[in-house]
Amino acid sequence: MSLTQAVFILLGGMAVLGALGMVTLRNLFHSALAMILALLSIAGIYVLLEAEFLAVVQVLVYVGAIAMLILFGIMLTRDIVGRASAVRNRQWPLALAVSAGLLAVLAVALVRAAWPLAAHAPAQGSVADLGLALMGPYALPFEVASVLLLVAMVGALIIAREARE
Amino acid sequence: MIPLAWYLVLSAVLFCIGLYGVLARRNAIAILMGAELMLNSANINLAAFERYVAAGSVAGQVFVIFNIAVAAAEAAVGLALILAIYRSRDTVSVEEVDLLKG
Protein backbone atom coordinates (compact mmCIF):
# COMPACT_ATOMS: atom_id res chain seq x y z
CA MET A 1 0.00 0.00 0.00
CA SER A 2 1.43 3.32 -1.04
CA LEU A 3 1.61 6.40 1.13
CA THR A 4 -1.20 8.20 -0.71
CA GLN A 5 -3.47 5.23 -0.18
CA ALA A 6 -2.70 5.29 3.53
CA VAL A 7 -3.46 9.01 3.64
CA PHE A 8 -6.73 8.39 1.79
CA ILE A 9 -7.76 5.72 4.29
CA LEU A 10 -6.89 8.03 7.19
CA LEU A 11 -8.86 10.98 5.71
CA GLY A 12 -11.77 8.80 4.63
CA GLY A 13 -11.92 7.20 8.07
CA MET A 14 -11.98 10.62 9.70
CA ALA A 15 -14.73 11.77 7.34
CA VAL A 16 -16.87 8.70 8.03
CA LEU A 17 -16.21 9.00 11.78
CA GLY A 18 -17.23 12.65 11.75
CA ALA A 19 -20.34 11.88 9.70
CA LEU A 20 -21.36 9.07 12.07
CA GLY A 21 -20.83 11.38 15.05
CA MET A 22 -22.91 14.01 13.31
CA VAL A 23 -25.97 11.78 12.96
CA THR A 24 -25.69 9.95 16.30
CA LEU A 25 -24.46 12.42 18.94
CA ARG A 26 -27.15 13.53 21.35
CA ASN A 27 -25.84 17.04 21.94
CA LEU A 28 -26.51 19.02 18.77
CA PHE A 29 -23.48 21.22 19.39
CA HIS A 30 -21.17 18.17 19.49
CA SER A 31 -22.89 16.90 16.40
CA ALA A 32 -22.03 20.15 14.59
CA LEU A 33 -18.39 19.85 15.71
CA ALA A 34 -18.32 16.29 14.31
CA MET A 35 -19.66 17.71 11.05
CA ILE A 36 -16.75 20.16 10.95
CA LEU A 37 -14.34 17.19 11.30
CA ALA A 38 -16.03 15.48 8.35
CA LEU A 39 -15.94 18.66 6.23
CA LEU A 40 -12.23 19.23 6.95
CA SER A 41 -11.44 15.62 6.02
CA ILE A 42 -13.30 16.13 2.74
CA ALA A 43 -11.05 19.15 2.08
CA GLY A 44 -8.11 16.74 2.48
CA ILE A 45 -9.74 14.38 -0.02
CA TYR A 46 -9.85 17.26 -2.52
CA VAL A 47 -6.11 17.76 -2.04
CA LEU A 48 -5.58 14.07 -2.85
CA LEU A 49 -7.67 14.60 -6.00
CA GLU A 50 -5.28 17.45 -6.97
CA ALA A 51 -8.12 19.96 -6.73
CA GLU A 52 -6.39 22.41 -4.40
CA PHE A 53 -8.78 25.26 -5.15
CA LEU A 54 -11.73 23.11 -4.13
CA ALA A 55 -9.96 22.26 -0.87
CA VAL A 56 -9.52 25.95 -0.10
CA VAL A 57 -13.14 26.73 -1.04
CA GLN A 58 -14.33 23.80 1.08
CA VAL A 59 -12.53 25.16 4.15
CA LEU A 60 -13.62 28.75 3.48
CA VAL A 61 -17.27 28.17 2.61
CA TYR A 62 -18.20 25.01 4.49
CA VAL A 63 -16.05 25.16 7.62
CA GLY A 64 -15.80 28.93 7.71
CA ALA A 65 -19.30 30.01 6.74
CA ILE A 66 -21.88 27.20 6.71
CA ALA A 67 -20.63 25.49 9.88
CA MET A 68 -20.54 28.82 11.72
CA LEU A 69 -24.06 29.60 10.48
CA ILE A 70 -25.27 26.21 11.76
CA LEU A 71 -23.56 26.74 15.13
CA PHE A 72 -25.33 30.11 15.44
CA GLY A 73 -28.59 28.47 14.45
CA ILE A 74 -28.14 25.84 17.16
CA MET A 75 -27.40 28.47 19.79
CA LEU A 76 -30.36 30.63 18.76
CA THR A 77 -32.84 27.75 18.85
CA ARG A 78 -31.60 25.95 21.95
CA ASP A 79 -34.61 24.05 23.29
CA ILE A 80 -35.92 25.19 26.62
CA VAL A 81 -34.16 23.31 29.41
CA GLY A 82 -36.06 20.34 30.76
CA ARG A 83 -37.69 19.46 27.47
CA ALA A 84 -35.18 16.80 26.51
CA SER A 85 -36.43 15.22 23.31
CA ALA A 86 -35.23 12.03 21.72
CA VAL A 87 -32.53 12.30 19.08
CA ARG A 88 -34.27 9.98 16.65
CA ASN A 89 -37.84 9.90 15.50
CA ARG A 90 -40.09 6.87 15.46
CA GLN A 91 -39.21 5.82 11.92
CA TRP A 92 -35.47 5.50 12.56
CA PRO A 93 -35.27 1.69 12.06
CA LEU A 94 -36.85 2.12 8.65
CA ALA A 95 -34.46 5.00 7.88
CA LEU A 96 -31.51 2.84 8.90
CA ALA A 97 -32.72 -0.02 6.70
CA VAL A 98 -33.21 2.29 3.70
CA SER A 99 -29.79 3.91 4.12
CA ALA A 100 -27.98 0.59 4.61
CA GLY A 101 -29.81 -0.96 1.66
CA LEU A 102 -28.95 1.98 -0.60
CA LEU A 103 -25.33 1.77 0.54
CA ALA A 104 -25.17 -1.95 -0.27
CA VAL A 105 -26.65 -1.43 -3.75
CA LEU A 106 -24.40 1.57 -4.48
CA ALA A 107 -21.23 -0.15 -3.24
CA VAL A 108 -21.79 -3.24 -5.38
CA ALA A 109 -22.72 -1.19 -8.44
CA LEU A 110 -19.84 1.27 -8.08
CA VAL A 111 -17.17 -1.38 -7.53
CA ARG A 112 -18.37 -3.60 -10.37
CA ALA A 113 -18.91 -0.91 -12.97
CA ALA A 114 -16.24 -0.56 -15.66
CA TRP A 115 -15.55 3.17 -15.80
CA PRO A 116 -14.02 4.54 -19.03
CA LEU A 117 -10.86 5.66 -17.26
CA ALA A 118 -8.53 8.07 -19.00
CA ALA A 119 -5.55 6.06 -20.22
CA HIS A 120 -3.01 8.34 -18.60
CA ALA A 121 -3.96 11.04 -16.13
CA PRO A 122 -2.52 14.30 -17.45
CA ALA A 123 -1.97 17.21 -15.12
CA GLN A 124 -5.17 18.42 -13.54
CA GLY A 125 -6.50 21.74 -14.77
CA SER A 126 -4.91 24.59 -12.84
CA VAL A 127 -6.68 27.32 -10.92
CA ALA A 128 -6.06 29.63 -13.89
CA ASP A 129 -7.89 27.18 -16.18
CA LEU A 130 -10.74 27.09 -13.67
CA GLY A 131 -11.02 30.88 -13.67
CA LEU A 132 -10.95 31.02 -17.47
CA ALA A 133 -13.67 28.35 -17.66
CA LEU A 134 -15.86 30.27 -15.21
CA MET A 135 -15.49 33.47 -17.23
CA GLY A 136 -15.71 31.76 -20.62
CA PRO A 137 -18.00 28.79 -21.35
CA TYR A 138 -19.60 28.90 -17.88
CA ALA A 139 -20.12 32.67 -17.69
CA LEU A 140 -23.93 32.43 -17.78
CA PRO A 141 -24.26 29.85 -14.96
CA PHE A 142 -21.71 31.90 -13.03
CA GLU A 143 -23.89 35.01 -13.25
CA VAL A 144 -27.02 33.00 -12.44
CA ALA A 145 -25.26 31.65 -9.34
CA SER A 146 -24.53 35.18 -8.16
CA VAL A 147 -28.18 36.14 -8.67
CA LEU A 148 -29.17 33.01 -6.72
CA LEU A 149 -26.90 34.00 -3.83
CA LEU A 150 -28.36 37.53 -3.81
CA VAL A 151 -31.92 36.18 -3.81
CA ALA A 152 -31.05 33.73 -1.03
CA MET A 153 -29.51 36.52 1.05
CA VAL A 154 -32.54 38.80 0.67
CA GLY A 155 -34.91 35.88 1.24
CA ALA A 156 -33.10 34.77 4.39
CA LEU A 157 -33.21 38.33 5.75
CA ILE A 158 -36.93 38.66 5.09
CA ILE A 159 -37.84 35.21 6.44
CA ALA A 160 -35.77 35.53 9.62
CA ARG A 161 -36.81 39.14 10.28
CA GLU A 162 -38.44 39.79 13.60
CA ALA A 163 -42.17 40.09 12.98
CA ARG A 164 -43.38 43.50 14.16
CA GLU A 165 -46.89 44.63 14.84
CA MET B 1 -2.42 5.58 -7.22
CA ILE B 2 -5.75 5.42 -5.45
CA PRO B 3 -8.41 3.46 -7.40
CA LEU B 4 -11.42 5.50 -8.51
CA ALA B 5 -13.74 3.04 -6.75
CA TRP B 6 -12.33 4.09 -3.35
CA TYR B 7 -13.53 7.66 -3.84
CA LEU B 8 -16.90 6.47 -5.10
CA VAL B 9 -17.42 4.12 -2.17
CA LEU B 10 -16.36 6.80 0.34
CA SER B 11 -18.83 9.20 -1.25
CA ALA B 12 -21.58 6.55 -1.17
CA VAL B 13 -20.91 5.90 2.53
CA LEU B 14 -21.09 9.62 3.34
CA PHE B 15 -24.26 10.00 1.25
CA CYS B 16 -26.00 7.15 3.07
CA ILE B 17 -24.97 8.48 6.49
CA GLY B 18 -26.36 11.88 5.48
CA LEU B 19 -29.55 10.23 4.23
CA TYR B 20 -29.97 8.45 7.56
CA GLY B 21 -29.48 11.78 9.33
CA VAL B 22 -32.14 13.45 7.18
CA LEU B 23 -34.63 10.62 7.68
CA ALA B 24 -34.07 9.76 11.34
CA ARG B 25 -33.21 12.96 13.23
CA ARG B 26 -35.91 15.04 14.85
CA ASN B 27 -34.13 18.37 15.11
CA ALA B 28 -34.56 20.47 11.98
CA ILE B 29 -30.97 21.76 12.16
CA ALA B 30 -29.65 18.17 12.33
CA ILE B 31 -31.69 17.40 9.20
CA LEU B 32 -30.12 20.40 7.46
CA MET B 33 -26.67 19.13 8.44
CA GLY B 34 -27.49 15.73 6.93
CA ALA B 35 -28.47 17.43 3.67
CA GLU B 36 -25.18 19.34 3.64
CA LEU B 37 -23.30 16.04 4.03
CA MET B 38 -25.20 14.56 1.08
CA LEU B 39 -24.26 17.56 -1.08
CA ASN B 40 -20.63 17.14 -0.03
CA SER B 41 -20.58 13.49 -1.05
CA ALA B 42 -21.91 14.46 -4.48
CA ASN B 43 -19.08 17.01 -4.74
CA ILE B 44 -16.49 14.29 -4.04
CA ASN B 45 -18.00 12.26 -6.88
CA LEU B 46 -17.81 15.18 -9.32
CA ALA B 47 -14.18 15.93 -8.47
CA ALA B 48 -13.18 12.23 -8.59
CA PHE B 49 -14.82 11.62 -11.99
CA GLU B 50 -13.13 14.70 -13.39
CA ARG B 51 -9.75 13.50 -12.14
CA TYR B 52 -10.07 9.91 -13.41
CA VAL B 53 -12.44 9.96 -16.39
CA ALA B 54 -12.20 13.45 -17.90
CA ALA B 55 -8.71 14.47 -16.78
CA GLY B 56 -7.55 17.75 -18.28
CA SER B 57 -10.95 19.42 -18.25
CA VAL B 58 -12.13 21.58 -15.39
CA ALA B 59 -15.86 20.92 -15.84
CA GLY B 60 -16.07 18.80 -12.68
CA GLN B 61 -14.49 21.47 -10.51
CA VAL B 62 -16.74 24.15 -12.03
CA PHE B 63 -19.78 22.08 -11.11
CA VAL B 64 -18.47 21.53 -7.58
CA ILE B 65 -18.16 25.31 -7.18
CA PHE B 66 -21.75 25.86 -8.38
CA ASN B 67 -22.86 23.09 -6.05
CA ILE B 68 -21.15 24.78 -3.10
CA ALA B 69 -22.84 28.09 -4.01
CA VAL B 70 -26.24 26.38 -4.08
CA ALA B 71 -25.47 24.63 -0.77
CA ALA B 72 -24.59 27.95 0.84
CA ALA B 73 -27.86 29.50 -0.37
CA GLU B 74 -29.75 26.44 0.88
CA ALA B 75 -28.13 26.62 4.32
CA ALA B 76 -28.88 30.35 4.68
CA VAL B 77 -32.55 30.06 3.67
CA GLY B 78 -33.01 26.81 5.60
CA LEU B 79 -31.67 28.28 8.82
CA ALA B 80 -33.79 31.41 8.34
CA LEU B 81 -36.86 29.17 7.98
CA ILE B 82 -35.90 27.22 11.10
CA LEU B 83 -35.46 30.47 13.06
CA ALA B 84 -38.86 31.71 11.88
CA ILE B 85 -40.48 28.41 12.90
CA TYR B 86 -38.73 28.56 16.27
CA ARG B 87 -40.08 32.08 16.84
CA SER B 88 -43.67 31.18 16.08
CA ARG B 89 -43.84 27.58 17.39
CA ASP B 90 -41.10 27.60 20.04
CA THR B 91 -39.67 24.31 18.80
CA VAL B 92 -37.28 23.01 16.15
CA SER B 93 -38.49 19.41 16.29
CA VAL B 94 -39.98 18.56 12.92
CA GLU B 95 -42.53 16.23 14.50
CA GLU B 96 -44.16 19.11 16.34
CA VAL B 97 -44.37 21.31 13.26
CA ASP B 98 -47.48 19.74 11.73
CA LEU B 99 -49.67 22.71 10.85
CA LEU B 100 -50.36 21.33 7.38
CA LYS B 101 -51.27 17.86 8.61
CA GLY B 102 -54.97 17.09 8.12
PDB file of N, CA and C in Angstrom, chain A residues 101-115, chain B residues 5 8-9 12:
ATOM      1  N   GLY A 101     -29.509  -0.295   2.915  1.00  0.00           N
ATOM      2  CA  GLY A 101     -29.815  -0.958   1.657  1.00  0.00           C
ATOM      3  C   GLY A 101     -29.274  -0.182   0.469  1.00  0.00           C
ATOM      4  N   LEU A 102     -29.472   1.156   0.496  1.00  0.00           N
ATOM      5  CA  LEU A 102     -28.955   1.977  -0.598  1.00  0.00           C
ATOM      6  C   LEU A 102     -27.440   1.876  -0.669  1.00  0.00           C
ATOM      7  N   LEU A 103     -26.785   1.871   0.517  1.00  0.00           N
ATOM      8  CA  LEU A 103     -25.325   1.773   0.539  1.00  0.00           C
ATOM      9  C   LEU A 103     -24.865   0.463  -0.078  1.00  0.00           C
ATOM     10  N   ALA A 104     -25.564  -0.649   0.279  1.00  0.00           N
ATOM     11  CA  ALA A 104     -25.169  -1.952  -0.266  1.00  0.00           C
ATOM     12  C   ALA A 104     -25.292  -1.948  -1.787  1.00  0.00           C
ATOM     13  N   VAL A 105     -26.427  -1.451  -2.291  1.00  0.00           N
ATOM     14  CA  VAL A 105     -26.648  -1.428  -3.746  1.00  0.00           C
ATOM     15  C   VAL A 105     -25.591  -0.567  -4.432  1.00  0.00           C
ATOM     16  N   LEU A 106     -25.364   0.642  -3.873  1.00  0.00           N
ATOM     17  CA  LEU A 106     -24.404   1.568  -4.481  1.00  0.00           C
ATOM     18  C   LEU A 106     -23.006   0.973  -4.478  1.00  0.00           C
ATOM     19  N   ALA A 107     -22.602   0.368  -3.335  1.00  0.00           N
ATOM     20  CA  ALA A 107     -21.233  -0.147  -3.240  1.00  0.00           C
ATOM     21  C   ALA A 107     -21.005  -1.232  -4.284  1.00  0.00           C
ATOM     22  N   VAL A 108     -21.957  -2.163  -4.396  1.00  0.00           N
ATOM     23  CA  VAL A 108     -21.789  -3.245  -5.378  1.00  0.00           C
ATOM     24  C   VAL A 108     -21.733  -2.667  -6.784  1.00  0.00           C
ATOM     25  N   ALA A 109     -22.660  -1.741  -7.086  1.00  0.00           N
ATOM     26  CA  ALA A 109     -22.722  -1.185  -8.438  1.00  0.00           C
ATOM     27  C   ALA A 109     -21.453  -0.397  -8.767  1.00  0.00           C
ATOM     28  N   LEU A 110     -20.989   0.402  -7.803  1.00  0.00           N
ATOM     29  CA  LEU A 110     -19.838   1.271  -8.079  1.00  0.00           C
ATOM     30  C   LEU A 110     -18.566   0.472  -8.250  1.00  0.00           C
ATOM     31  N   VAL A 111     -18.404  -0.607  -7.444  1.00  0.00           N
ATOM     32  CA  VAL A 111     -17.167  -1.378  -7.527  1.00  0.00           C
ATOM     33  C   VAL A 111     -17.148  -2.216  -8.799  1.00  0.00           C
ATOM     34  N   ARG A 112     -18.328  -2.706  -9.208  1.00  0.00           N
ATOM     35  CA  ARG A 112     -18.366  -3.601 -10.367  1.00  0.00           C
ATOM     36  C   ARG A 112     -18.322  -2.870 -11.695  1.00  0.00           C
ATOM     37  N   ALA A 113     -18.789  -1.615 -11.705  1.00  0.00           N
ATOM     38  CA  ALA A 113     -18.905  -0.910 -12.974  1.00  0.00           C
ATOM     39  C   ALA A 113     -17.534  -0.723 -13.606  1.00  0.00           C
ATOM     40  N   ALA A 114     -17.495  -0.789 -14.939  1.00  0.00           N
ATOM     41  CA  ALA A 114     -16.242  -0.560 -15.658  1.00  0.00           C
ATOM     42  C   ALA A 114     -16.247   0.880 -16.143  1.00  0.00           C
ATOM     43  N   TRP A 115     -15.551   1.758 -15.428  1.00  0.00           N
ATOM     44  CA  TRP A 115     -15.547   3.171 -15.801  1.00  0.00           C
ATOM     45  C   TRP A 115     -14.576   3.378 -16.961  1.00  0.00           C
TER      46      TRP A 115
ATOM     47  N   ALA B   5     -12.641   3.624  -7.525  1.00  0.00           N
ATOM     48  CA  ALA B   5     -13.735   3.042  -6.747  1.00  0.00           C
ATOM     49  C   ALA B   5     -13.651   3.451  -5.274  1.00  0.00           C
ATOM     50  N   LEU B   8     -15.466   6.645  -4.903  1.00  0.00           N
ATOM     51  CA  LEU B   8     -16.904   6.475  -5.104  1.00  0.00           C
ATOM     52  C   LEU B   8     -17.544   5.811  -3.896  1.00  0.00           C
ATOM     53  N   VAL B   9     -16.846   4.812  -3.328  1.00  0.00           N
ATOM     54  CA  VAL B   9     -17.418   4.119  -2.165  1.00  0.00           C
ATOM     55  C   VAL B   9     -17.439   5.059  -0.964  1.00  0.00           C
ATOM     56  N   ALA B  12     -20.318   7.263  -1.413  1.00  0.00           N
ATOM     57  CA  ALA B  12     -21.583   6.551  -1.172  1.00  0.00           C
ATOM     58  C   ALA B  12     -21.825   6.385   0.323  1.00  0.00           C
TER      59      ALA B  12
END
